[in-house]
XYZ file of C-alpha atoms in Angstrom:
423
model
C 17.070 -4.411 4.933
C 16.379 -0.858 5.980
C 15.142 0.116 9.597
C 12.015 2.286 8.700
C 11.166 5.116 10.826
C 7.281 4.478 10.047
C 8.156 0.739 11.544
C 10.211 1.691 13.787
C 6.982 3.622 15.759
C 4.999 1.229 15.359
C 7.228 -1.096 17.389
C 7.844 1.641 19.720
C 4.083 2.513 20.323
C 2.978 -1.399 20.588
C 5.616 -1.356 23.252
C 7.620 -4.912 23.029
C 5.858 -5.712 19.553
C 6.483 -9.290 18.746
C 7.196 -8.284 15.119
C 8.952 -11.536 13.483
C 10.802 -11.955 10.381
C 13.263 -9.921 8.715
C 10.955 -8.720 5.763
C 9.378 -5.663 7.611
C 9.819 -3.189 5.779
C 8.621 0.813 5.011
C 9.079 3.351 2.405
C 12.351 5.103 2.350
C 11.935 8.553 4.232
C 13.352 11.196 1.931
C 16.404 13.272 3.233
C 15.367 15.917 0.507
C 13.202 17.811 -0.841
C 12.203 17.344 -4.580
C 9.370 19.867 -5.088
C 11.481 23.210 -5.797
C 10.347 23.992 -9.472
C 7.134 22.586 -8.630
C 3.399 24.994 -8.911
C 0.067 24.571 -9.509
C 0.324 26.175 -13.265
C 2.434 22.922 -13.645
C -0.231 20.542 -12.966
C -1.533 19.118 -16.511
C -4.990 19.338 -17.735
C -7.480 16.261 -17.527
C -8.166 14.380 -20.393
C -11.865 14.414 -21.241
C -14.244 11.305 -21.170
C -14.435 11.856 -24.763
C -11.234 10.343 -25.243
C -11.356 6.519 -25.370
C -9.498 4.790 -22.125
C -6.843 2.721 -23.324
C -5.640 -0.511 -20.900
C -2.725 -2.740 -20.576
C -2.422 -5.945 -19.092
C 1.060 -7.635 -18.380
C 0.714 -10.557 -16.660
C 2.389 -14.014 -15.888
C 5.330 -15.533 -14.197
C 8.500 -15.084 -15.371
C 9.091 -19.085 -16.507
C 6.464 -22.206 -15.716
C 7.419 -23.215 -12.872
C 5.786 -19.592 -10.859
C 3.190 -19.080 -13.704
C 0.822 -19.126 -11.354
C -2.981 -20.478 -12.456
C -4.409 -17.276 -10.451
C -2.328 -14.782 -12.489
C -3.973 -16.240 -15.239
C -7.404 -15.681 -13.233
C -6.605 -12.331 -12.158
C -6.807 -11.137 -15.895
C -10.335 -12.925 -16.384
C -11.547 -10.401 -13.160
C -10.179 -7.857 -14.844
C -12.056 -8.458 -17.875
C -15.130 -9.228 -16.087
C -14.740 -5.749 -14.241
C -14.482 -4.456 -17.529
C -17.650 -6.137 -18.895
C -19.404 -4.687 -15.062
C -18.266 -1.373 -15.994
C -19.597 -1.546 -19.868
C -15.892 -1.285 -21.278
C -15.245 -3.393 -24.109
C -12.074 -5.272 -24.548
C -11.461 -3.362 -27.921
C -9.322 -1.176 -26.571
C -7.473 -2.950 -23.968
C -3.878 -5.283 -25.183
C -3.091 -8.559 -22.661
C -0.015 -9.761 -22.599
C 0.436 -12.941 -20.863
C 3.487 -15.397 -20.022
C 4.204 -16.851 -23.406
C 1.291 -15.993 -25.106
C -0.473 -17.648 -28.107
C 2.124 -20.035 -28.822
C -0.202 -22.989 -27.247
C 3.466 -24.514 -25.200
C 1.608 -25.393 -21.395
C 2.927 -23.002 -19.332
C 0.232 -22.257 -16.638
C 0.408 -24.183 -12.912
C -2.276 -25.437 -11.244
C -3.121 -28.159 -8.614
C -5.581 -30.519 -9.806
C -8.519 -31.831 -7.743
C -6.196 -34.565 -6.254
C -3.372 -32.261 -5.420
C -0.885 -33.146 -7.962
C 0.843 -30.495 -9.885
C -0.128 -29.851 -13.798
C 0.395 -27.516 -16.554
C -1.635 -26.211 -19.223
C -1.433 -23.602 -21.722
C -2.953 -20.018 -21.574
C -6.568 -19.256 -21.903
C -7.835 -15.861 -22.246
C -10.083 -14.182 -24.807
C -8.316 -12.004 -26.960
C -4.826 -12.481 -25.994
C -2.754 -10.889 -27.772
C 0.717 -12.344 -27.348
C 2.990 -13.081 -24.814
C 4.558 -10.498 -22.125
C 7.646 -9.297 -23.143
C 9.906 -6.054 -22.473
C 9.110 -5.874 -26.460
C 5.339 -5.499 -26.529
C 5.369 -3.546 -23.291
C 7.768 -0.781 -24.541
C 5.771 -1.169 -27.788
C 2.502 -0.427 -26.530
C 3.801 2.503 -24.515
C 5.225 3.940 -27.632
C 2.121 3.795 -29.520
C 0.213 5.405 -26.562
C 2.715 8.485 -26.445
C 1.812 8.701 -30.612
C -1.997 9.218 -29.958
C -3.700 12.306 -31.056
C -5.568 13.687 -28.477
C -3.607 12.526 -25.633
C -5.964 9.515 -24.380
C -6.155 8.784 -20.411
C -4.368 5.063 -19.780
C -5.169 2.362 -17.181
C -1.880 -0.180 -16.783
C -2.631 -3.522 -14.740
C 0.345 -5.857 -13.839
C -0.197 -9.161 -11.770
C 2.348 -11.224 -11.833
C 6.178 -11.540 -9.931
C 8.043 -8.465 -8.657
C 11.755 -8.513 -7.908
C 13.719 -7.055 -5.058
C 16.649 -4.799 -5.553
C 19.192 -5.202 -2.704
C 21.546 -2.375 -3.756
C 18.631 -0.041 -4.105
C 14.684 -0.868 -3.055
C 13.979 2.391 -4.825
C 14.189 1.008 -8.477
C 12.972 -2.670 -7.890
C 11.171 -4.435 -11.126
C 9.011 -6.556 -12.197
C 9.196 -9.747 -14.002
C 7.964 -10.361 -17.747
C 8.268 -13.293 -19.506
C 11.473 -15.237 -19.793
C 12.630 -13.656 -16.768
C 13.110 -10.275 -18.490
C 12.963 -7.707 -15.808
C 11.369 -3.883 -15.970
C 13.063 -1.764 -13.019
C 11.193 1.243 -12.003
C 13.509 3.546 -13.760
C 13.036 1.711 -17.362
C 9.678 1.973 -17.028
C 9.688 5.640 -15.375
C 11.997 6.213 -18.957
C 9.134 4.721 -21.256
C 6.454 6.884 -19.157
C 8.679 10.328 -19.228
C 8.551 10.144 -23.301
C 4.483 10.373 -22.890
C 2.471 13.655 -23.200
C 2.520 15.355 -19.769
C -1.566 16.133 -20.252
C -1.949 12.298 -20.537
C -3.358 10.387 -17.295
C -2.419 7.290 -16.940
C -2.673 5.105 -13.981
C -1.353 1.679 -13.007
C -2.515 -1.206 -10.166
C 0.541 -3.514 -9.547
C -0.361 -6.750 -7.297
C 3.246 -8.277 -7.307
C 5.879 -8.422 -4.822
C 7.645 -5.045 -4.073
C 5.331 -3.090 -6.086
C 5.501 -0.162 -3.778
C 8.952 0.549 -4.920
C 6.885 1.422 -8.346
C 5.519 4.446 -6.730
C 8.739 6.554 -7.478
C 7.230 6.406 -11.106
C 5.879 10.115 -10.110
C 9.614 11.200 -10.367
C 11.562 11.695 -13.352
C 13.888 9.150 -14.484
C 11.992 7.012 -11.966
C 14.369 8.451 -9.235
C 13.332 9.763 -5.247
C 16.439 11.828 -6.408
C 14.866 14.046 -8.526
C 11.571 16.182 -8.792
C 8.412 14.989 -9.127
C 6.947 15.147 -12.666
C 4.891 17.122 -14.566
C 3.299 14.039 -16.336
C -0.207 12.982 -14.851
C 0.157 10.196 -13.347
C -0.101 7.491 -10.411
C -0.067 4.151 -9.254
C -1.878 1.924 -6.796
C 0.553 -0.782 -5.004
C -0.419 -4.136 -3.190
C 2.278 -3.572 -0.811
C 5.472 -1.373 0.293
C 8.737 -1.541 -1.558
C 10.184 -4.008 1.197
C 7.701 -6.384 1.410
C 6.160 -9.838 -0.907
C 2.635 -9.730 -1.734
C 0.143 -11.845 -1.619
C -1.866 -14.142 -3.711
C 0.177 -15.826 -6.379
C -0.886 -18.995 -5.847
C -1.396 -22.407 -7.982
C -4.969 -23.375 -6.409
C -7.948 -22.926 -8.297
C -11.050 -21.801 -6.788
C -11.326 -17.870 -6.886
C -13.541 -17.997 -3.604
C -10.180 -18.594 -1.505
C -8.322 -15.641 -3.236
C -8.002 -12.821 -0.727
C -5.523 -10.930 -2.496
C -5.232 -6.925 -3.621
C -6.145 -7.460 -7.123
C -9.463 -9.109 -5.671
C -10.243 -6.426 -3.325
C -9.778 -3.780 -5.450
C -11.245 -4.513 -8.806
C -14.235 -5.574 -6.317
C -13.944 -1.977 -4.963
C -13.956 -0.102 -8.176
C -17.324 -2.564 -9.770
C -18.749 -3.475 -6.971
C -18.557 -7.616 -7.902
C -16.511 -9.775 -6.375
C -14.522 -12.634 -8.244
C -17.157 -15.024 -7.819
C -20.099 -12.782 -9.439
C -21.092 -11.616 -5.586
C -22.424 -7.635 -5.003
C -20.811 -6.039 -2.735
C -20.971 -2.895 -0.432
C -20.579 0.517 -2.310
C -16.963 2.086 -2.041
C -18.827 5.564 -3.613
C -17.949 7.025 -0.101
C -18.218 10.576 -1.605
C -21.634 9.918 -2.798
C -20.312 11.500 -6.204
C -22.131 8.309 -8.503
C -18.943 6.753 -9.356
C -16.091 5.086 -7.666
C -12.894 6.129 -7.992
C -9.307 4.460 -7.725
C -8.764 6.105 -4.707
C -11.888 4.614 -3.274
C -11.388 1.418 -5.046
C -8.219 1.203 -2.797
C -9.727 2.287 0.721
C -12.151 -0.481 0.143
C -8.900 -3.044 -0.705
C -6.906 -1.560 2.556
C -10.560 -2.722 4.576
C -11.803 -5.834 2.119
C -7.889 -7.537 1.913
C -7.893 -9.691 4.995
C -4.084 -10.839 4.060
C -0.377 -9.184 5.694
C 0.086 -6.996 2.642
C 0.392 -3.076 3.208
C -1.022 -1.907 0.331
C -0.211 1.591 -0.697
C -0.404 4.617 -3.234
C 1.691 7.215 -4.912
C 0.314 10.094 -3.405
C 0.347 7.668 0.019
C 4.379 6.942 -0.141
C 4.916 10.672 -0.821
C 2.785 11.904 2.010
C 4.534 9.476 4.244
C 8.150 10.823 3.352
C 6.852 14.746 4.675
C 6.226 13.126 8.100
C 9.522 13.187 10.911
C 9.705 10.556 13.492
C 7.778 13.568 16.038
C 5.518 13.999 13.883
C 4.569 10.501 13.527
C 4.907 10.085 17.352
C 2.537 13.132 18.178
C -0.093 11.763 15.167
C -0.113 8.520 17.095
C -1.023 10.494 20.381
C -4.240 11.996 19.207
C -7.508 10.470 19.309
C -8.710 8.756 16.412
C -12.040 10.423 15.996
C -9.729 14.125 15.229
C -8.473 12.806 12.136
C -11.756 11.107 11.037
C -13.294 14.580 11.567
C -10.794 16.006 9.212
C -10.205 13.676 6.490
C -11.485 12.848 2.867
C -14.354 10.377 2.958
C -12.696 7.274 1.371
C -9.934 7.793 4.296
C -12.735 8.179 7.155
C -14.321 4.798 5.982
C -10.725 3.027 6.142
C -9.818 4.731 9.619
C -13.691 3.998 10.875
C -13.661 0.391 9.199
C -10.268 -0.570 10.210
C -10.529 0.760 13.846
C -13.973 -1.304 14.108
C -12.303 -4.489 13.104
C -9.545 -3.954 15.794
C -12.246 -3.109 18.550
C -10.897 0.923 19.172
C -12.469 3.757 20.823
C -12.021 6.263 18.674
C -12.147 8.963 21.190
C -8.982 6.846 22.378
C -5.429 7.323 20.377
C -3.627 4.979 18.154
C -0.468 4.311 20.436
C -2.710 4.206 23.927
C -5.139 1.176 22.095
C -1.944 -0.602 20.504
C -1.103 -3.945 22.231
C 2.337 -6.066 21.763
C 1.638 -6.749 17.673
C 2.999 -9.351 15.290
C 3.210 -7.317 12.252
C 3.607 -10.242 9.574
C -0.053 -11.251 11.380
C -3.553 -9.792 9.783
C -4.056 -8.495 12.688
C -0.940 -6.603 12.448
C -1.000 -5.559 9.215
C -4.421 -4.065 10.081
C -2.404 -1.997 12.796
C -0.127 -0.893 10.320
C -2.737 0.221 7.262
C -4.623 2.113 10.177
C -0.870 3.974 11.293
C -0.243 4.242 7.403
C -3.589 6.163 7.231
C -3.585 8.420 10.211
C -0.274 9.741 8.786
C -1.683 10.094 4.988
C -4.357 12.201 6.921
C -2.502 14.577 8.846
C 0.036 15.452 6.497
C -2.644 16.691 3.947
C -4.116 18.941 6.625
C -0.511 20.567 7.406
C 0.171 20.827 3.596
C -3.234 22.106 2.821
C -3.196 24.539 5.748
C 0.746 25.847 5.993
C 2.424 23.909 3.158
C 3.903 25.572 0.336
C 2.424 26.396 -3.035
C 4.776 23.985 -4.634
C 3.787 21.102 -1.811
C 0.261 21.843 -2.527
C 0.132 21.539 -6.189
C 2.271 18.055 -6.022
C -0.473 17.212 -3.492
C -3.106 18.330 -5.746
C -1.961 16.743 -9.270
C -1.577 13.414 -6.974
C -5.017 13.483 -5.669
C -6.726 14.161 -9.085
C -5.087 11.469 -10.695
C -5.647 8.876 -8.065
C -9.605 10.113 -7.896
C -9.867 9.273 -11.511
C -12.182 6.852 -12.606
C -13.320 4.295 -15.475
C -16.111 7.285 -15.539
C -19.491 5.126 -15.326
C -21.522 5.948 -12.881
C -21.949 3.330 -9.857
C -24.303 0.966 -10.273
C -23.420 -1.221 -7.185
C -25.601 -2.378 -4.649
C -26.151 -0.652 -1.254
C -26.140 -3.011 1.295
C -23.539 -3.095 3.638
C-alpha cells in the first residue's frame, strides 16, 4: 500500500510509534492542481426546502454469507432517524441484498451462538440492491422538474482497488460492484443546481470522496455539480461495524454515531447531547459528522469530501509546522463543529491545549482507539489550517471549491433541532 505523507508525520511526531499492521493508510496527496477553470460564479444555486428531499438506501452484503444482520439494522436507524426528523418514508427507495424475494439471506448469531439465516425485514422495501435499481433511481432523479436536493445512504461491503485506491467500489448484491468512477458517471448526468449528498459506512469508502471530480477522477477538476459525501473511513482502510450480532447497544460504528448526531437519538431510542454547535436550530451533516469523529469510539478515520481535499493542499512542512503550534490557536480560529471535535478529542486524550500536537504525542499504536483518536485530532488540525490559508491568501478559484464544499456538507434534513441539551 501507499506510504502517506499525513501517516508518515504522525509516526514521525509520536517519535518510534508502534503503528502495527500493514493497513495504515491516508488519502493520496495530489501532485496537481485541479481547480484552474474553477470561480465562485461556478458554484450552483441551493435547492429550496420547497422541494421534496428524495433518499436512497443501498444496503446489504454482496452474497449470504457477509449479509450482515446489522446492515439490515442500520437501515431500520435510518428510518427511525427519519421518523425523529418528521420525514416520511414516501419519498425514500431501499434497496436491500436480495430484496422481496423471501430466499433467507440475512446472518445472525442466535442467543446460543450458532450461526442462522433469515430473510429480509424492512418496511417498505422495495426490491433488492442491484447496479439496475441503483442506476435506475439515479436516472429518474436527474428527470425531476425542479431539480430536488438528494440524500444517498450505503451500508454495506466496500472493495479495495489495488491498481488504483482512487476508484475503489462498493458491493451490491450478487457481488456486482459500483467503482467510484461508475457512480461519479451516473452523478455527472444530474443537474449541476441539484444537491445531493451521500454517507457511506463500508470499507474504503473514503476513496468515494473523489465523487467531487468529474468522471470520478483526482485527475481532473472538481465539478460544478453540488455535491458531497461523508465517509466512515480513508480510502486505505476497513471500517467498522459489519457484524452478525444482534443487540444494537454494542454497535459503535459510523452509521450509529452519525445518524445519532444529525437526530439526536441513539440506536436504542436514547437522547443524546446536541451536535447544533453553531446554535443555528438545526444540525447539519457537517455537524452530524464532528459528533461521529468524537461519539465513534472504534479505529475508523472517518472523513469528508471537503476533508480529503483540504488535506491534499497541505505539504509535508506544512503539516510538520501545523503540528508545532498549540492547540488552543487553531480552536481560536476554526468553525464551531471543528472546535468541539479538536476540544472533545483533545479532552479524551488528556492535552493541554496551550501545548502542541507533536510535543503531547506519545509512541502510538494507530490501529488502537486511542490511536485513531490521535489521528482524527491530526486529520482536524490540518482541515483547520488549510481553510484559514485558503480563506486568507488562497485563490479565487481555491476559495469557491472551498466554498461550494462547505455549503453542501452544512446542508441539512432542514427541521429544526429538537434534541435534548444535556451534555
Amino acid at each position: 500500500m501507499r506510504t502517506p505523507l499525513f501517516l508518515t508525520q504522525l509516526l514521525t511526531t509520536s517519535l518510534l510509534g508502534v503503528a502495527i499492521g500493514l493497513g495504515l493508510g491516508w488519502s493520496r496527496q495530489a501532485a496537481t492542481d485541479n481547480t484552474a477553470a474553477y470561480t465562485l460564479a461556478d458554484t450552483p444555486a441551493l435547492a429550496t426546502g420547497e422541494v421534496p428531499m428524495e433518499f436512497l438506501v443501498l444496503a446489504g452484503g454482496g452474497a449470504p454469507h457477509y449479509n450482515e444482520i446489522a446492515l439490515e439494522k442500520n437501515v431500520h436507524y435510518f428510518q427511525r432517524t427519519l421518523s425523529t426528523l418528521g420525514i416520511s418514508l414516501s419519498h425514500v427507495r431501499q434497496y436491500f441484498a436480495n430484496g422481496n424475494d423471501g430466499d433467507a439471506t440475512v446472518r445472525f448469531i442466535n442467543l446460543v451462538g450458532q450461526e442462522q439465516f433469515k430473510p429480509p425485514d424492512i418496511d417498505q422495501l422495495n426490491g433488492p440492491a442491484t447496479v439496475d435499481n441503483a442506476q435506475a433511481w439515479f436516472e429518474g432523479l436527474g428527470q425531476k422538474s425542479p431539480p430536488c436536493p438528494a440524500f444517498f445512504y450505503f451500508t454495506g461491503h466496500g472493495a479495495y482497488n489495488d491498481e488504483n485506491p482512487d476508484n475503489n467500489a462498493m458491493i451490491l448484491w450478487e457481488e456486482q460492484f459500483v467503482s467510484v468512477q461508475q457512480l461519479t458517471g451516473w452523478l455527472d448526468q444530474l443537474p449541476p443546481d441539484q444537491p445531493l449528498v451521500t454517507m457511506m459506512a463500508q470499507c474504503f469508502a473514503g476513496s468515494f470522496a473523489n465523487l467531487i471530480y468529474e468522471q470520478g477522477n483526482p485527475d481532473n477538476p472538481v465539478a460544478l455539480h453540488n455535491r458531497c459525501g461523508f465517509f466512515a473511513t480513508v480510502d486505505e482502510r476497513p471500517s467498522v461495524g459489519c457484524t452478525p450480532e444482534v443487540n444494537e447497544a454494542d454497535y459503535l460504528d459510523y452509521s450509529s454515531s452519525f445518524f445519532a448526531g444529525l437526530s439526536g437519538v441513539d440506536r436504542t431510542g436514547e437522547p443524546v447531547a446536541s451536535a447544533d454547535y453553531d446554535a443555528d436550530g438545526k444540525v447539519s451533516y457537517a455537524e452530524a459528522h464532528a459528533f461521529a469523529k468524537v461519539d465513534e469510539e472504534t479505529t475508523d478515520w472517518p472523513v469528508s469530501t471537503v476533508e480529503v481535499w483540504l488535506q491534499k493542499q497541505a505539504g509535508e512542512e506544512q503539516i510538520t509546522e501545523i503540528f508545532a503550534q498549540p492547540l488552543g490557536q487553531w480552536v481560536a480560529q476554526a468553525e464551531p463543529q471543528r472546535q468541539y471535535v479538536v476540544r472533545a478529542l483533545g479532552n479524551k486524550l488528556g492535552l493541554d491545549l496551550d501545548q502542541s500536537y507533536s510535543g503531547q504525542m506519545p509512541p502510538v499504536d494507530f490501529e488502537s482507539v486511542t490511536g485513531a483518536y490521535w489521528v482524527r485530532l491530526g486529520m482536524e488540525l490540518i482541515n483547520i489550517a488549510v481553510i484559514q490559508e485558503i480563506n486568507q491568501s488562497g485563490s479565487a478559484e481555491i476559495q469557491a471549491i472551498l466554498q461550494k464544499l462547505t455549503i453542501c456538507e452544512n446542508g441539512s434534513f432542514s427541521r429544526p433541532n429538537v434534541t435534548n441539551t444535556n451534555s
